């Protein structure tokens, strides 16, 4: 039996390290387009973000892309804020514990890639067609 008395929850730095590894190892076709994305790790989503998404439970949101997808960007209308991927530590840990069938590294990598896909202009439906992760 595993001794959980000595275990500590993964820190924001642990989650950021995995996310940065994922970004650093993107295929060459995608890597240049991800280099300027800001990565933010927070314990939970801020209240204003939850309100905007019309959800009350911060543990339901593991990550979000905040920006204008590449497919919608226009050189004539510059963006006044950086594209940002937010990862929410407590929600990721909660899902990891509930699932029990994936490593924390794999879950963080999956959430990071999912949010990157939104940056590249993919919808949730597009992602679901090729990513059977949640089945």
PDB file of C-alpha atoms in Angstrom:
ATOM      1  CA  UNK A   1       0.000   0.000   0.000  1.00  0.00           C
ATOM      2  CA  UNK A   2       1.262   3.492  -0.859  1.00  0.00           C
ATOM      3  CA  UNK A   3       2.121   5.748   2.078  1.00  0.00           C
ATOM      4  CA  UNK A   4       0.149   8.913   1.348  1.00  0.00           C
ATOM      5  CA  UNK A   5       1.195  10.674   4.553  1.00  0.00           C
ATOM      6  CA  UNK A   6       4.383  11.838   2.842  1.00  0.00           C
ATOM      7  CA  UNK A   7       2.748  12.894  -0.416  1.00  0.00           C
ATOM      8  CA  UNK A   8       2.332  16.495  -1.468  1.00  0.00           C
ATOM      9  CA  UNK A   9       0.119  17.865  -4.179  1.00  0.00           C
ATOM     10  CA  UNK A  10       1.865  18.954  -7.361  1.00  0.00           C
ATOM     11  CA  UNK A  11       2.765  22.624  -7.257  1.00  0.00           C
ATOM     12  CA  UNK A  12       2.017  25.272  -9.848  1.00  0.00           C
ATOM     13  CA  UNK A  13       5.680  25.004 -10.850  1.00  0.00           C
ATOM     14  CA  UNK A  14       5.286  21.247 -11.431  1.00  0.00           C
ATOM     15  CA  UNK A  15       2.320  21.834 -13.719  1.00  0.00           C
ATOM     16  CA  UNK A  16       4.042  24.691 -15.534  1.00  0.00           C
ATOM     17  CA  UNK A  17       7.121  22.533 -16.136  1.00  0.00           C
ATOM     18  CA  UNK A  18       5.030  19.870 -17.868  1.00  0.00           C
ATOM     19  CA  UNK A  19       3.107  22.441 -19.928  1.00  0.00           C
ATOM     20  CA  UNK A  20       6.330  24.122 -21.060  1.00  0.00           C
ATOM     21  CA  UNK A  21       7.786  20.715 -22.028  1.00  0.00           C
ATOM     22  CA  UNK A  22       4.711  20.083 -24.163  1.00  0.00           C
ATOM     23  CA  UNK A  23       5.023  23.453 -25.886  1.00  0.00           C
ATOM     24  CA  UNK A  24       8.764  22.934 -26.423  1.00  0.00           C
ATOM     25  CA  UNK A  25       8.156  19.611 -28.154  1.00  0.00           C
ATOM     26  CA  UNK A  26       5.411  20.656 -30.543  1.00  0.00           C
ATOM     27  CA  UNK A  27       5.874  19.512 -34.145  1.00  0.00           C
ATOM     28  CA  UNK A  28       7.735  22.041 -36.327  1.00  0.00           C
ATOM     29  CA  UNK A  29       4.548  23.065 -38.135  1.00  0.00           C
ATOM     30  CA  UNK A  30       3.012  24.285 -34.866  1.00  0.00           C
ATOM     31  CA  UNK A  31       5.969  25.351 -32.703  1.00  0.00           C
ATOM     32  CA  UNK A  32       6.527  28.831 -34.186  1.00  0.00           C
ATOM     33  CA  UNK A  33       2.865  29.694 -33.671  1.00  0.00           C
ATOM     34  CA  UNK A  34       2.967  28.779 -29.978  1.00  0.00           C
ATOM     35  CA  UNK A  35       6.159  30.574 -28.979  1.00  0.00           C
ATOM     36  CA  UNK A  36       4.496  33.839 -27.932  1.00  0.00           C
ATOM     37  CA  UNK A  37       1.620  32.334 -25.955  1.00  0.00           C
ATOM     38  CA  UNK A  38       1.623  33.356 -22.299  1.00  0.00           C
ATOM     39  CA  UNK A  39       1.232  30.448 -19.895  1.00  0.00           C
ATOM     40  CA  UNK A  40      -0.579  31.167 -16.610  1.00  0.00           C
ATOM     41  CA  UNK A  41      -0.965  28.645 -13.817  1.00  0.00           C
ATOM     42  CA  UNK A  42      -3.490  29.482 -11.109  1.00  0.00           C
ATOM     43  CA  UNK A  43      -5.058  27.381  -8.374  1.00  0.00           C
ATOM     44  CA  UNK A  44      -8.582  27.944  -9.737  1.00  0.00           C
ATOM     45  CA  UNK A  45     -10.201  30.101 -12.383  1.00  0.00           C
ATOM     46  CA  UNK A  46     -10.955  33.661 -11.238  1.00  0.00           C
ATOM     47  CA  UNK A  47     -14.577  34.493 -10.452  1.00  0.00           C
ATOM     48  CA  UNK A  48     -14.939  36.841 -13.428  1.00  0.00           C
ATOM     49  CA  UNK A  49     -13.826  34.060 -15.782  1.00  0.00           C
ATOM     50  CA  UNK A  50     -16.265  31.608 -14.198  1.00  0.00           C
ATOM     51  CA  UNK A  51     -19.046  34.197 -14.525  1.00  0.00           C
ATOM     52  CA  UNK A  52     -18.231  34.729 -18.199  1.00  0.00           C
ATOM     53  CA  UNK A  53     -18.351  30.972 -18.790  1.00  0.00           C
ATOM     54  CA  UNK A  54     -21.547  30.720 -16.740  1.00  0.00           C
ATOM     55  CA  UNK A  55     -20.206  28.098 -14.350  1.00  0.00           C
ATOM     56  CA  UNK A  56     -20.134  28.129 -10.570  1.00  0.00           C
ATOM     57  CA  UNK A  57     -17.750  25.258  -9.932  1.00  0.00           C
ATOM     58  CA  UNK A  58     -14.087  26.222 -10.365  1.00  0.00           C
ATOM     59  CA  UNK A  59     -13.098  22.545 -10.240  1.00  0.00           C
ATOM     60  CA  UNK A  60     -14.881  21.912 -13.548  1.00  0.00           C
ATOM     61  CA  UNK A  61     -12.410  24.083 -15.483  1.00  0.00           C
ATOM     62  CA  UNK A  62      -8.931  22.603 -15.943  1.00  0.00           C
ATOM     63  CA  UNK A  63      -7.770  25.070 -18.568  1.00  0.00           C
ATOM     64  CA  UNK A  64      -8.832  27.755 -20.984  1.00  0.00           C
ATOM     65  CA  UNK A  65      -7.427  29.552 -23.994  1.00  0.00           C
ATOM     66  CA  UNK A  66      -7.858  33.314 -23.815  1.00  0.00           C
ATOM     67  CA  UNK A  67      -7.072  34.980 -27.090  1.00  0.00           C
ATOM     68  CA  UNK A  68      -7.973  35.225 -30.726  1.00  0.00           C
ATOM     69  CA  UNK A  69      -7.518  31.961 -32.633  1.00  0.00           C
ATOM     70  CA  UNK A  70      -5.007  32.152 -35.472  1.00  0.00           C
ATOM     71  CA  UNK A  71      -7.784  31.507 -37.980  1.00  0.00           C
ATOM     72  CA  UNK A  72      -9.542  34.707 -36.871  1.00  0.00           C
ATOM     73  CA  UNK A  73      -6.579  37.075 -36.531  1.00  0.00           C
ATOM     74  CA  UNK A  74      -6.272  40.011 -38.848  1.00  0.00           C
ATOM     75  CA  UNK A  75      -3.156  42.126 -39.419  1.00  0.00           C
ATOM     76  CA  UNK A  76      -5.419  45.158 -39.832  1.00  0.00           C
ATOM     77  CA  UNK A  77      -6.891  44.650 -36.350  1.00  0.00           C
ATOM     78  CA  UNK A  78      -4.012  44.144 -33.940  1.00  0.00           C
ATOM     79  CA  UNK A  79      -4.673  42.312 -30.701  1.00  0.00           C
ATOM     80  CA  UNK A  80      -4.176  44.414 -27.576  1.00  0.00           C
ATOM     81  CA  UNK A  81      -3.502  41.520 -25.203  1.00  0.00           C
ATOM     82  CA  UNK A  82      -1.376  38.398 -25.485  1.00  0.00           C
ATOM     83  CA  UNK A  83      -2.777  34.971 -26.292  1.00  0.00           C
ATOM     84  CA  UNK A  84      -2.847  33.160 -22.967  1.00  0.00           C
ATOM     85  CA  UNK A  85      -3.298  29.587 -21.877  1.00  0.00           C
ATOM     86  CA  UNK A  86      -4.572  29.298 -18.330  1.00  0.00           C
ATOM     87  CA  UNK A  87      -4.140  26.008 -16.458  1.00  0.00           C
ATOM     88  CA  UNK A  88      -5.926  25.545 -13.142  1.00  0.00           C
ATOM     89  CA  UNK A  89      -3.931  23.441 -10.697  1.00  0.00           C
ATOM     90  CA  UNK A  90      -6.650  22.383  -8.269  1.00  0.00           C
ATOM     91  CA  UNK A  91      -9.071  21.385 -11.029  1.00  0.00           C
ATOM     92  CA  UNK A  92      -6.331  19.374 -12.758  1.00  0.00           C
ATOM     93  CA  UNK A  93      -5.411  17.622  -9.509  1.00  0.00           C
ATOM     94  CA  UNK A  94      -9.088  16.947  -8.776  1.00  0.00           C
ATOM     95  CA  UNK A  95      -9.658  15.402 -12.208  1.00  0.00           C
ATOM     96  CA  UNK A  96      -6.441  13.403 -11.967  1.00  0.00           C
ATOM     97  CA  UNK A  97      -7.524  11.963  -8.609  1.00  0.00           C
ATOM     98  CA  UNK A  98     -11.059  11.218  -9.834  1.00  0.00           C
ATOM     99  CA  UNK A  99      -9.906   9.524 -13.055  1.00  0.00           C
ATOM    100  CA  UNK A 100      -7.207   7.408 -11.494  1.00  0.00           C
ATOM    101  CA  UNK A 101      -6.268   6.042 -14.924  1.00  0.00           C
ATOM    102  CA  UNK A 102      -3.782   8.635 -16.217  1.00  0.00           C
ATOM    103  CA  UNK A 103      -0.576  10.131 -14.957  1.00  0.00           C
ATOM    104  CA  UNK A 104      -0.532  13.741 -13.897  1.00  0.00           C
ATOM    105  CA  UNK A 105       1.978  14.426 -16.680  1.00  0.00           C
ATOM    106  CA  UNK A 106      -0.378  12.980 -19.293  1.00  0.00           C
ATOM    107  CA  UNK A 107      -3.349  14.952 -17.991  1.00  0.00           C
ATOM    108  CA  UNK A 108      -1.452  18.258 -17.935  1.00  0.00           C
ATOM    109  CA  UNK A 109      -0.098  17.523 -21.415  1.00  0.00           C
ATOM    110  CA  UNK A 110      -3.592  16.759 -22.688  1.00  0.00           C
ATOM    111  CA  UNK A 111      -5.100  19.951 -21.236  1.00  0.00           C
ATOM    112  CA  UNK A 112      -2.217  22.007 -22.644  1.00  0.00           C
ATOM    113  CA  UNK A 113      -2.590  20.513 -26.133  1.00  0.00           C
ATOM    114  CA  UNK A 114      -6.361  21.003 -25.984  1.00  0.00           C
ATOM    115  CA  UNK A 115      -5.932  24.717 -25.232  1.00  0.00           C
ATOM    116  CA  UNK A 116      -3.228  25.035 -27.897  1.00  0.00           C
ATOM    117  CA  UNK A 117      -5.695  23.536 -30.384  1.00  0.00           C
ATOM    118  CA  UNK A 118      -8.063  26.421 -29.631  1.00  0.00           C
ATOM    119  CA  UNK A 119      -5.186  28.829 -30.349  1.00  0.00           C
ATOM    120  CA  UNK A 120      -4.745  27.138 -33.726  1.00  0.00           C
ATOM    121  CA  UNK A 121      -8.447  27.678 -34.443  1.00  0.00           C
ATOM    122  CA  UNK A 122      -9.949  24.291 -33.655  1.00  0.00           C
ATOM    123  CA  UNK A 123     -13.366  24.115 -31.999  1.00  0.00           C
ATOM    124  CA  UNK A 124     -14.217  21.666 -29.212  1.00  0.00           C
ATOM    125  CA  UNK A 125     -16.090  19.619 -31.828  1.00  0.00           C
ATOM    126  CA  UNK A 126     -13.007  19.559 -34.095  1.00  0.00           C
ATOM    127  CA  UNK A 127     -10.846  18.416 -31.195  1.00  0.00           C
ATOM    128  CA  UNK A 128     -13.362  15.735 -30.159  1.00  0.00           C
ATOM    129  CA  UNK A 129     -13.298  14.232 -33.667  1.00  0.00           C
ATOM    130  CA  UNK A 130      -9.610  13.374 -33.390  1.00  0.00           C
ATOM    131  CA  UNK A 131      -9.079  13.176 -29.636  1.00  0.00           C
ATOM    132  CA  UNK A 132     -10.886  10.288 -27.946  1.00  0.00           C
ATOM    133  CA  UNK A 133      -9.225  11.064 -24.592  1.00  0.00           C
ATOM    134  CA  UNK A 134     -12.459  11.407 -22.627  1.00  0.00           C
ATOM    135  CA  UNK A 135     -14.105   8.167 -23.790  1.00  0.00           C
TER     136      UNK A 135
END
